[in-house]
Coordinates of C-alpha atoms in Angstrom, one line a residue:
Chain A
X1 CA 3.7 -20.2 -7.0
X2 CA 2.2 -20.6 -10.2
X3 CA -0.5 -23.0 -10.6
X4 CA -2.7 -23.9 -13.3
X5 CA -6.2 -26.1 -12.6
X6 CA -7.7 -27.6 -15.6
X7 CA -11.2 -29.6 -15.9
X8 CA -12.8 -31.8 -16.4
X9 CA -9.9 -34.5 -15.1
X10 CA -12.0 -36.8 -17.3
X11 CA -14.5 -37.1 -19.9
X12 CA -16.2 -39.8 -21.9
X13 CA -18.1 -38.4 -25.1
X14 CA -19.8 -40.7 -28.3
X15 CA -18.5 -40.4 -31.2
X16 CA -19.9 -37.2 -33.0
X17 CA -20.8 -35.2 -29.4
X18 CA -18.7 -32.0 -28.9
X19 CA -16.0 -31.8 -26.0
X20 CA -14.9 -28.8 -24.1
X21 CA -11.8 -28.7 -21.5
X22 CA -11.4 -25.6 -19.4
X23 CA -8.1 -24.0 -17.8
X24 CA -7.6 -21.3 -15.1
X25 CA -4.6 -20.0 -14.0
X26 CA -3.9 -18.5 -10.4
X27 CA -2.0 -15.5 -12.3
X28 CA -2.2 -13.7 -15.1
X29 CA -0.4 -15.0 -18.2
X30 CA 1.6 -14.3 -20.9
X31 CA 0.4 -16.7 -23.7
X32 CA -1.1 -20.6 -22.9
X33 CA -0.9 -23.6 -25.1
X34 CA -2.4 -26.6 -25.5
X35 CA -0.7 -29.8 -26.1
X36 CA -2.2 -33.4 -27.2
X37 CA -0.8 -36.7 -25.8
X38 CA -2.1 -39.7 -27.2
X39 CA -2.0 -42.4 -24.9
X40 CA 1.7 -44.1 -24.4
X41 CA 2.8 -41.5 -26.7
X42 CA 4.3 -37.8 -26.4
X43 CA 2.9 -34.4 -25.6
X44 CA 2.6 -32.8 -29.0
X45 CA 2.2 -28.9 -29.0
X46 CA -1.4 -28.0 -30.9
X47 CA -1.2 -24.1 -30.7
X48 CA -0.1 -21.0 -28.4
X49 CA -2.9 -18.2 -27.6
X50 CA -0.8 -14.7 -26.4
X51 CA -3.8 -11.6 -26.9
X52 CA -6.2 -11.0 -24.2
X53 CA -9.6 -12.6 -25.9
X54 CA -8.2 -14.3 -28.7
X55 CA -9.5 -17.3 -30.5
X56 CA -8.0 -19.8 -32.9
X57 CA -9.6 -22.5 -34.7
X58 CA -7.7 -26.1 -35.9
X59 CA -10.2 -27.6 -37.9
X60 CA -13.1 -29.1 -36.0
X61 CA -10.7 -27.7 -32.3
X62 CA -11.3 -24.0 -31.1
X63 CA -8.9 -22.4 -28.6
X64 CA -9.8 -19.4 -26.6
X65 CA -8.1 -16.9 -24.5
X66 CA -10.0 -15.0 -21.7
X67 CA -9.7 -11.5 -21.7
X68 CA -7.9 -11.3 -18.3
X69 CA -5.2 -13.6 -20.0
X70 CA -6.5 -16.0 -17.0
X71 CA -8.4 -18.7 -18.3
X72 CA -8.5 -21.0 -21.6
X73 CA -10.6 -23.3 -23.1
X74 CA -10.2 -26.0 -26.1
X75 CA -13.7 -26.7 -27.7
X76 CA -13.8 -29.7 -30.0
X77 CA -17.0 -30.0 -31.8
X78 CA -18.0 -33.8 -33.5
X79 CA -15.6 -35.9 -31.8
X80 CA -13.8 -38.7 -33.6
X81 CA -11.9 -41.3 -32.2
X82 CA -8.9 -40.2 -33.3
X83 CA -9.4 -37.2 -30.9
X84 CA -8.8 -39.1 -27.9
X85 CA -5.8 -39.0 -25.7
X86 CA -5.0 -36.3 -22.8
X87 CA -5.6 -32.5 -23.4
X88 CA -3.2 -30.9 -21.4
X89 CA -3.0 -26.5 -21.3
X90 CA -0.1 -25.0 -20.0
X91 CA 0.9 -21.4 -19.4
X92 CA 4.3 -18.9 -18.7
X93 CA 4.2 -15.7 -17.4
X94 CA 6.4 -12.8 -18.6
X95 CA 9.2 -13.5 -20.8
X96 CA 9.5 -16.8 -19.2
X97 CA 9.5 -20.0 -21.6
X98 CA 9.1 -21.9 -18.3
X99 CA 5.7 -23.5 -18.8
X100 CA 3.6 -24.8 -15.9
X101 CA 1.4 -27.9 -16.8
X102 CA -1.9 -28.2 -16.3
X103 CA -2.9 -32.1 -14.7
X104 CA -4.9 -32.6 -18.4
X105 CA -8.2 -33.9 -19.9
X106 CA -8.3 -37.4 -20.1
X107 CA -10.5 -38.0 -23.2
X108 CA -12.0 -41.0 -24.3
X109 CA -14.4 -41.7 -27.5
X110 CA -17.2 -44.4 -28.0
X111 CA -17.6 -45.4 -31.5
Chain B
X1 CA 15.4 -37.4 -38.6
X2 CA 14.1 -37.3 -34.9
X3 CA 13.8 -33.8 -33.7
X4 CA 14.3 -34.9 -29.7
X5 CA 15.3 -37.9 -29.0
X6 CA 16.1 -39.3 -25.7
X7 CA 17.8 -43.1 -24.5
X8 CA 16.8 -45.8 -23.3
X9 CA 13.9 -45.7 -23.9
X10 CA 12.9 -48.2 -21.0
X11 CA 14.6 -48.2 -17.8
X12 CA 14.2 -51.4 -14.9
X13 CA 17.0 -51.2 -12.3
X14 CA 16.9 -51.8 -8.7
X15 CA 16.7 -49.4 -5.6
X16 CA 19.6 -47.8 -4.8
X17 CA 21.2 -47.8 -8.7
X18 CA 22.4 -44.8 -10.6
X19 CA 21.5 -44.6 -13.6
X20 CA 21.4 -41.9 -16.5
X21 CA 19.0 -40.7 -19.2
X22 CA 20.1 -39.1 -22.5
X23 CA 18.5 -36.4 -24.6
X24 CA 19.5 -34.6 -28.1
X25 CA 17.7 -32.4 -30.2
X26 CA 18.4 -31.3 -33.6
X27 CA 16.5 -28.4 -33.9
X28 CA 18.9 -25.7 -33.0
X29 CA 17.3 -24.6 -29.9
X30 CA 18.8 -22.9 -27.0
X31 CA 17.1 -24.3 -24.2
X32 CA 16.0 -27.9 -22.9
X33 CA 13.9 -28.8 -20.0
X34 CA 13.4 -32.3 -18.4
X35 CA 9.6 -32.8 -17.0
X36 CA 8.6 -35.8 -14.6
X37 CA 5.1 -37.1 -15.5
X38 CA 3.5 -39.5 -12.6
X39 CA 1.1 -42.2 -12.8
X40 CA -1.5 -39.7 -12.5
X41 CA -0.1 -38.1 -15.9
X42 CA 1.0 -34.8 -14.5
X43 CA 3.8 -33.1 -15.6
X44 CA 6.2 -31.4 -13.9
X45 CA 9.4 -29.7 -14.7
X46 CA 12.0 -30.2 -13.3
X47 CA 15.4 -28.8 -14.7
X48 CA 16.1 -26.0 -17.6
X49 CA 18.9 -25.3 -19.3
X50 CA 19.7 -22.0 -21.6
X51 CA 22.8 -22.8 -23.8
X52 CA 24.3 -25.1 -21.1
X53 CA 23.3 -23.0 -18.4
X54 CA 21.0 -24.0 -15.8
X55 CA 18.0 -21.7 -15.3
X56 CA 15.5 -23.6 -13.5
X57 CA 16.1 -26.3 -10.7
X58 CA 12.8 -26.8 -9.0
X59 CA 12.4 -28.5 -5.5
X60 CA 13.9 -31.8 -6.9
X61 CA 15.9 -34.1 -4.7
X62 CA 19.8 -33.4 -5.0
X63 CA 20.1 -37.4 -6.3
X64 CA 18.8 -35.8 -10.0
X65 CA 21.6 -34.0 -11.7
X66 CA 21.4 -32.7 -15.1
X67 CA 24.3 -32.0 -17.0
X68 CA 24.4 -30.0 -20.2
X69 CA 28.0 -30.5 -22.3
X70 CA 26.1 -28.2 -25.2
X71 CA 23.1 -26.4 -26.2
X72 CA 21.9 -29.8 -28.4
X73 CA 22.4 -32.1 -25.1
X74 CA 20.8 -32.5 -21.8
X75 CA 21.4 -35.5 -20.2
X76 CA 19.7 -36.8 -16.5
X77 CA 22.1 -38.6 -13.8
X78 CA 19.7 -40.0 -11.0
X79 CA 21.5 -41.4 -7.8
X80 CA 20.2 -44.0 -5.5
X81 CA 17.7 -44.3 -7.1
X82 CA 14.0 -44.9 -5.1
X83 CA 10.5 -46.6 -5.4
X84 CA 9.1 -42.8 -6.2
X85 CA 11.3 -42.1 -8.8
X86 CA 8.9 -44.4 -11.1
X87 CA 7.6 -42.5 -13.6
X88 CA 8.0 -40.9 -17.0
X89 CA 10.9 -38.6 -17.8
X90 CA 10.4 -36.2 -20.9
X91 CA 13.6 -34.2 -22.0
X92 CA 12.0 -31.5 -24.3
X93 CA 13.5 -28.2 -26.0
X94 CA 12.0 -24.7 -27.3
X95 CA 13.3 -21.4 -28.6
X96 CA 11.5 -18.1 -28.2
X97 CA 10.0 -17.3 -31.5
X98 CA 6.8 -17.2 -32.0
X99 CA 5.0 -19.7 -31.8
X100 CA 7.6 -21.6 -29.0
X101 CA 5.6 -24.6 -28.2
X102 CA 8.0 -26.9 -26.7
X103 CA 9.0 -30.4 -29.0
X104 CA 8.8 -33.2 -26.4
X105 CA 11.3 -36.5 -26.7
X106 CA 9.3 -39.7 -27.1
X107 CA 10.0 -40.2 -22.9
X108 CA 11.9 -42.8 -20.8
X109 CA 10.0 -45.0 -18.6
X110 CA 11.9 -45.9 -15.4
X111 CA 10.6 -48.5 -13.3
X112 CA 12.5 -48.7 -9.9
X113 CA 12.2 -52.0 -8.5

């Protein structure tokens, strides 16, 4: 079936160093997203990627979509310690709105 | 105001209970999902409904049954009820228009003791 790796499972930046998580999927996608879940808290959607190569931008976060629809990354550059909680991507395939989770970037920020 | 909520929030009961967890959303859409997440924070669905019709059931034990009386409500009925059904429960809803990023309820924590 459908499986989707993601690292780093965790990641421990200073405040102000950039952060990068990285998703691959063992099929080709329809569109990923990226969700934020702040810890005890809820999975909150950040943004959906759909075109081969795209790239999005959220302030100081940058999404990007591999060109074989494939692989992901969330860049976030100057952390904050409001950034951290779990990064989590998560991808469907075909018309689906099934999405298939990702086991998340744990992210923690020293101030 | 809450856009998916879900009840109790906090579940304790002993082994071999039955218990149930509520979900509503407001927002209209058509389909609703319920996703386990472990200790180890993954998340995995489990059940999906399309206007009160299911159209996932992944390999989940036949003591979780999810009943959908409308398109705004999926509610979670767990039988006999076991040490491994710990975890997090997320009831969460979407509708395919762009973008469909799903809204997640705030969760249920169920501790089986």
């Amino acid at each position: 079936g459908q499986q989707v790796m993601q690292i780093p499972q965790y990641q421990h930046v200073q405040e102000g160093e950039d952060f990068t998580t990285y998703c691959n999927s063992s099929t080709t996608l329809s569109n990923i997203q990226w969700y934020k879940q702040r810890p005890g808290g809820h999975p909150v959607f950040l943004i959906q990627l759909v075109k081969s190569g795209e790239v999005k931008k959220q302030k100081r976060l940058t999404f990007q979509f591999g060109e074989a629809k494939k692989n992901s990354s969330l860049h976030i550059t100057a952390t904050q310690t409001t950034d951290v909680g779990t990064y989590f991507c998560a991808g469907s395939q075909g018309g689906s709105e099934k999405l298939v989770f990702g086991k998340g970037t744990k992210l923690t920020v020293n101030p | 105001d809450t856009a998916v909520s879900q009840t109790p929030k906090y579940l304790v009961t002993q082994m071999g209970n039955d218990k149930s967890i509520k979900c509503e959303q407001n927002l209209g859409h058509d389909t609703m999902y319920w996703y386990k997440q472990d200790s180890k924070k993954f998340l995995k669905i489990m059940f999906s409904y399309n206007n009160k019709e299911l159209i996932i059931n992944e390999t989940v034990p036949n003591r979780f049954s999810p009943k959908s009386p409308d398109k705004a409500h999926l509610n979670l009925h767990i039988n006999s009820l076991e040490l491994g059904d710990s975890a997090v429960y997320f009831c969460a809803s979407s509708q395919l228009r762009d973008p469909w990023g799903y809204t997640f309820g705030s969760g249920t924590r169920l501790t089986v003791v």
